[in-house]
C-alpha cells in the first residue's frame, strides 16, 4: 500500500470506519443538496443618468418592515465593475433597494417591481437610481404630505400619487388615497398623523390603473415610509425613473453601459425582469386556505344573486372606519343565483365584509349595499384550514329620495 | 339583591322595546352600552351611556325619545387622539326631540372637550333618517351622513371639532345652529340633492368648509367654470353665516369649482368685507370662486332654531 489514509492525527482508520464515514458523507450531500439548489444568484447594476453609481450599497429585505427599519438586511457584494453588485440569496420574495453616489450627490433606487420573486437560479436586477432631496417639515401648516413629483429635476404635471399604509405588503393599486398631480406638478393629501408610504406613477396612456408599461414613470422617495407628525405638513420631492427605458433615463452624453455586455453574456442584459404576482407565489407555498360562506339576502330574506361580497384586510386597521372600503383588495366573489357565496381567504387574518352591487366607485343611490353585522366591527377572522359557514349579510337599497 | 334590582329594572323600568343586551347602572339609573349591534327595533329614553360602537342594524329603527341624554365615554383604542365611541346607523335613526325636551348627544367626561367621542354616523342607510331638536357637543363630528338620506332640522351643534359632515347623500339641513365649533359644516361632494337653508352658522373657526373627497380623486376633471358646480345639486341660501373667526366660507385645497352661495347674510353689507371672510380664488388662483352676490342686506329672522 503506497499511501495511507490518515486522519489529521495520523491515526489509521479501519475499513469499517471508512465505510461508515462514506455513508455519513453521502447523507450530508443528500441533506444539503436542496439547500444548495434553492440558492439563487442575483446580479445587477446601479445606474444613474450619468452612468454607473459609485460607492453602491444594494440590500435585500425579507419584508417591507425590515427594509424600513434597516434590520435584517442582506447586503450585496460589489464587483470590480462600476456600479455592479452580486447576491447569493435563498429563493424567496424580497424588497430590493440601492444607494450610491454620483458626482458628489446621493442617489437612491427602490426597485419598481418590489417585492421581487427570486425563483430562478439567476436574476439580473438593474436599478435606476436618482438624486434624493431631504424632507421639509412645516409646523402649523396643516397635517399631511405634499410636494412635487420630478423627472430629471423637472416637475411632471400629470400622473397619480398614491398613499399606502406602511404595513401594506405590495404598494400596488390606488392605496388608501390617490390624487392627481396638478398642472403645477404638485400634490397634497390631508392625513391623520401616522406613517405612510407614498408612490407616484405616470402612465403614458393616461391610464390610472394597471401595470406600468415601458417608458411609464415610477417614483418613490428614499424617505419612505414617511411619518406625518401631528399638526405638521411634510414636503417631499418624489423623483421618478422610466420603467425599462434606459435610453430615456441616461443623459445624452452618457455611454450606454449595455453594449458589449449584452452581446457577450446572455443573462447580463438590462432587460426587465418578469413581474410575478406575489399572490401567486404565496398561493403556491401556502397551506390550505381558509374559507367562509353564507347568503346575501334583502331585509325580507329574499336571496340576492349577483352581488359582490368583498373582504377588506382588517389586520392593518383593526377598527372599522369608512375609508376601509376604499382599500384595495383581491378577495371578491359574487353571489350565485340563490344568493350564496363562498370566499377563499389566506388564513389567520381578519377581514371586513361588505356586499354591494358595484365595484370601483363610491356607493350610489338605490344600490344594494350591506355590511356584515355579526359584530359591531363588521369583521370576521379566517382561520387556516377552517370553513366558516352561515356568514350571512343583509343588504338593502341605500339613499332613498328625500321626499 | 343587586341582581334582583337589575332584573326589576330590566323588565319593568326600561321600555319594553329596548331589547338589546345592556348593563344597567342601578345607582345612577343609566343604561350602559358597549360594542354591539342593535338587531331589533329599539327605543331609548332617560340616560344612555355608550362606551364603544353601537351599530343600528340594517332594517332596524332606533327611536330616541324627547328628553333623552346619550353620553359617550372617551376611549381611544387606535390612539389617534379621537374618542372612539360612536353610533353607526345602517338602518334608521328617529331622534326627534321637541323645543322643550331636546335630545342631547354629549361627552360622558367630567371635563368634556371636542373629540371626546366620534360621531353619530348615518352610513349607507336605506331609510329616511330624522334628526330634530337635538344637541351635539364635544364630538369629533356631531353628525356625519354618507351614502344616506336624512332630514336634520332644529338642532344645535356646539363645541365640536366639526358640527356636521356629509359626503354623497340626500340631505336637508334646515334651521340648525352651528356655533363654537372648529368647523360648522364640512362637506366633500356637491352632488345632492342637499339643501342648507335657514341655519345660523356663527362663532366657529370656519363656518362652512368645502373640501373634495380624498376618495380616488384621479378622475377629477378640469372645472367647467361657465356654471357653478353646485347648481341644481346643492343649495345654500337663507342662512346667517357670520362672525366665524377664520373664514365664513373656506374652499379647501383642490376645490377648483365655482360655488353658488348667494342670498345669505354674511354679517355685513360691505361686499369687500364679505369677500375677506371667504377663502376662494381671490386668495388662491387655483381655487374656485364663491359667488356670494346677491347677498342679504339683513339677518334672516327665520334662520336658526325655531320657534325662537
mmCIF file of C-alpha atoms in Angstrom, chain A residues 160 174-184 186-188 190 192 208-209 230 299 319-322 325-326 360-366 369-371 373-378 394-403, chain B residues 35-37 53 55 57-59 77-81 86 88 90 119 121 123-128 144 146-151 168-172 186 189 193 195 211 213-220 222 253-254 286:
data_model
loop_
_atom_site.group_PDB
_atom_site.id
_atom_site.type_symbol
_atom_site.label_atom_id
_atom_site.label_comp_id
_atom_site.label_asym_id
_atom_site.label_seq_id
_atom_site.Cartn_x
_atom_site.Cartn_y
_atom_site.Cartn_z
ATOM 1 C CA UNK A 160 -51.202 59.847 -9.905
ATOM 2 C CA UNK A 174 -54.763 53.101 -5.606
ATOM 3 C CA UNK A 175 -53.863 52.645 -1.951
ATOM 4 C CA UNK A 176 -55.534 54.494 0.890
ATOM 5 C CA UNK A 177 -55.829 57.651 -1.127
ATOM 6 C CA UNK A 178 -54.890 58.676 -4.621
ATOM 7 C CA UNK A 179 -54.603 62.107 -6.055
ATOM 8 C CA UNK A 180 -53.718 63.561 -9.391
ATOM 9 C CA UNK A 181 -50.642 65.681 -9.854
ATOM 10 C CA UNK A 182 -51.842 69.152 -10.691
ATOM 11 C CA UNK A 183 -50.825 71.411 -13.525
ATOM 12 C CA UNK A 184 -48.067 72.881 -11.383
ATOM 13 C CA UNK A 186 -47.772 69.456 -7.133
ATOM 14 C CA UNK A 187 -49.968 67.361 -4.896
ATOM 15 C CA UNK A 188 -51.320 67.383 -1.362
ATOM 16 C CA UNK A 190 -54.738 65.722 4.282
ATOM 17 C CA UNK A 192 -54.078 61.694 10.093
ATOM 18 C CA UNK A 208 -54.673 55.353 -13.878
ATOM 19 C CA UNK A 209 -54.750 51.616 -13.420
ATOM 20 C CA UNK A 230 -49.430 65.943 14.368
ATOM 21 C CA UNK A 299 -84.475 42.616 4.578
ATOM 22 C CA UNK A 319 -61.304 49.208 13.837
ATOM 23 C CA UNK A 320 -63.784 49.773 11.052
ATOM 24 C CA UNK A 321 -63.667 53.240 9.537
ATOM 25 C CA UNK A 322 -65.345 54.449 6.382
ATOM 26 C CA UNK A 325 -63.987 50.310 1.954
ATOM 27 C CA UNK A 326 -61.642 52.378 -0.217
ATOM 28 C CA UNK A 360 -64.677 50.533 -8.178
ATOM 29 C CA UNK A 361 -66.660 53.595 -7.161
ATOM 30 C CA UNK A 362 -68.339 55.091 -4.150
ATOM 31 C CA UNK A 363 -71.819 53.766 -3.325
ATOM 32 C CA UNK A 364 -74.637 55.292 -5.361
ATOM 33 C CA UNK A 365 -78.310 55.920 -4.677
ATOM 34 C CA UNK A 366 -80.530 52.859 -4.721
ATOM 35 C CA UNK A 369 -75.362 47.603 -0.003
ATOM 36 C CA UNK A 370 -74.725 45.756 3.237
ATOM 37 C CA UNK A 371 -72.110 45.237 5.922
ATOM 38 C CA UNK A 373 -73.350 42.587 11.226
ATOM 39 C CA UNK A 374 -72.094 39.633 13.233
ATOM 40 C CA UNK A 375 -70.315 42.170 15.424
ATOM 41 C CA UNK A 376 -70.073 45.943 15.691
ATOM 42 C CA UNK A 377 -66.765 45.921 13.837
ATOM 43 C CA UNK A 378 -68.150 44.115 10.738
ATOM 44 C CA UNK A 394 -78.266 41.627 4.793
ATOM 45 C CA UNK A 395 -78.382 44.247 2.074
ATOM 46 C CA UNK A 396 -80.836 46.996 1.238
ATOM 47 C CA UNK A 397 -81.125 49.669 -1.380
ATOM 48 C CA UNK A 398 -79.494 52.789 0.037
ATOM 49 C CA UNK A 399 -80.126 56.536 -0.241
ATOM 50 C CA UNK A 400 -83.856 56.812 -0.946
ATOM 51 C CA UNK A 401 -85.241 60.068 -2.291
ATOM 52 C CA UNK A 402 -85.513 62.885 0.215
ATOM 53 C CA UNK A 403 -89.277 63.195 -0.146
ATOM 54 C CA UNK B 35 -69.847 47.477 21.411
ATOM 55 C CA UNK B 36 -72.923 45.827 19.976
ATOM 56 C CA UNK B 37 -75.283 45.589 17.043
ATOM 57 C CA UNK B 53 -69.558 51.437 18.874
ATOM 58 C CA UNK B 55 -74.439 49.729 15.299
ATOM 59 C CA UNK B 57 -78.501 47.144 12.136
ATOM 60 C CA UNK B 58 -79.860 47.305 8.635
ATOM 61 C CA UNK B 59 -83.623 47.093 8.797
ATOM 62 C CA UNK B 77 -58.336 52.329 21.065
ATOM 63 C CA UNK B 78 -56.363 53.327 17.998
ATOM 64 C CA UNK B 79 -54.516 56.138 19.769
ATOM 65 C CA UNK B 80 -55.409 58.741 17.163
ATOM 66 C CA UNK B 81 -56.420 61.377 19.700
ATOM 67 C CA UNK B 86 -69.988 56.203 18.188
ATOM 68 C CA UNK B 88 -73.339 53.914 13.472
ATOM 69 C CA UNK B 90 -77.103 51.353 8.904
ATOM 70 C CA UNK B 119 -69.964 60.923 15.900
ATOM 71 C CA UNK B 121 -72.728 58.287 11.681
ATOM 72 C CA UNK B 123 -73.848 55.271 6.723
ATOM 73 C CA UNK B 124 -75.368 53.502 3.715
ATOM 74 C CA UNK B 125 -78.806 53.711 5.273
ATOM 75 C CA UNK B 126 -81.789 52.652 3.196
ATOM 76 C CA UNK B 127 -84.361 54.737 5.048
ATOM 77 C CA UNK B 128 -85.085 58.428 5.641
ATOM 78 C CA UNK B 144 -71.943 62.554 9.742
ATOM 79 C CA UNK B 146 -72.674 59.421 3.978
ATOM 80 C CA UNK B 147 -74.448 57.489 1.230
ATOM 81 C CA UNK B 148 -77.711 58.008 3.099
ATOM 82 C CA UNK B 149 -80.787 60.213 3.304
ATOM 83 C CA UNK B 150 -81.615 62.429 6.289
ATOM 84 C CA UNK B 151 -83.535 65.464 7.441
ATOM 85 C CA UNK B 168 -72.608 61.759 -1.085
ATOM 86 C CA UNK B 169 -76.137 61.866 0.319
ATOM 87 C CA UNK B 170 -79.641 63.249 0.090
ATOM 88 C CA UNK B 171 -79.894 65.766 2.869
ATOM 89 C CA UNK B 172 -81.963 68.591 4.287
ATOM 90 C CA UNK B 186 -67.900 70.345 6.281
ATOM 91 C CA UNK B 189 -69.248 66.434 -2.554
ATOM 92 C CA UNK B 193 -79.840 66.960 -3.581
ATOM 93 C CA UNK B 195 -80.386 71.823 0.963
ATOM 94 C CA UNK B 211 -63.014 70.127 0.512
ATOM 95 C CA UNK B 213 -63.250 63.847 -1.066
ATOM 96 C CA UNK B 214 -59.943 62.039 -0.840
ATOM 97 C CA UNK B 215 -61.513 59.048 -2.483
ATOM 98 C CA UNK B 216 -59.619 58.131 -5.629
ATOM 99 C CA UNK B 217 -59.564 61.639 -6.952
ATOM 100 C CA UNK B 218 -57.770 60.592 -10.096
ATOM 101 C CA UNK B 219 -60.967 61.031 -12.067
ATOM 102 C CA UNK B 220 -61.267 64.713 -11.196
ATOM 103 C CA UNK B 222 -60.990 70.239 -15.371
ATOM 104 C CA UNK B 253 -57.262 72.717 -1.392
ATOM 105 C CA UNK B 254 -58.106 71.359 -4.843
ATOM 106 C CA UNK B 286 -56.126 77.647 -8.219
#
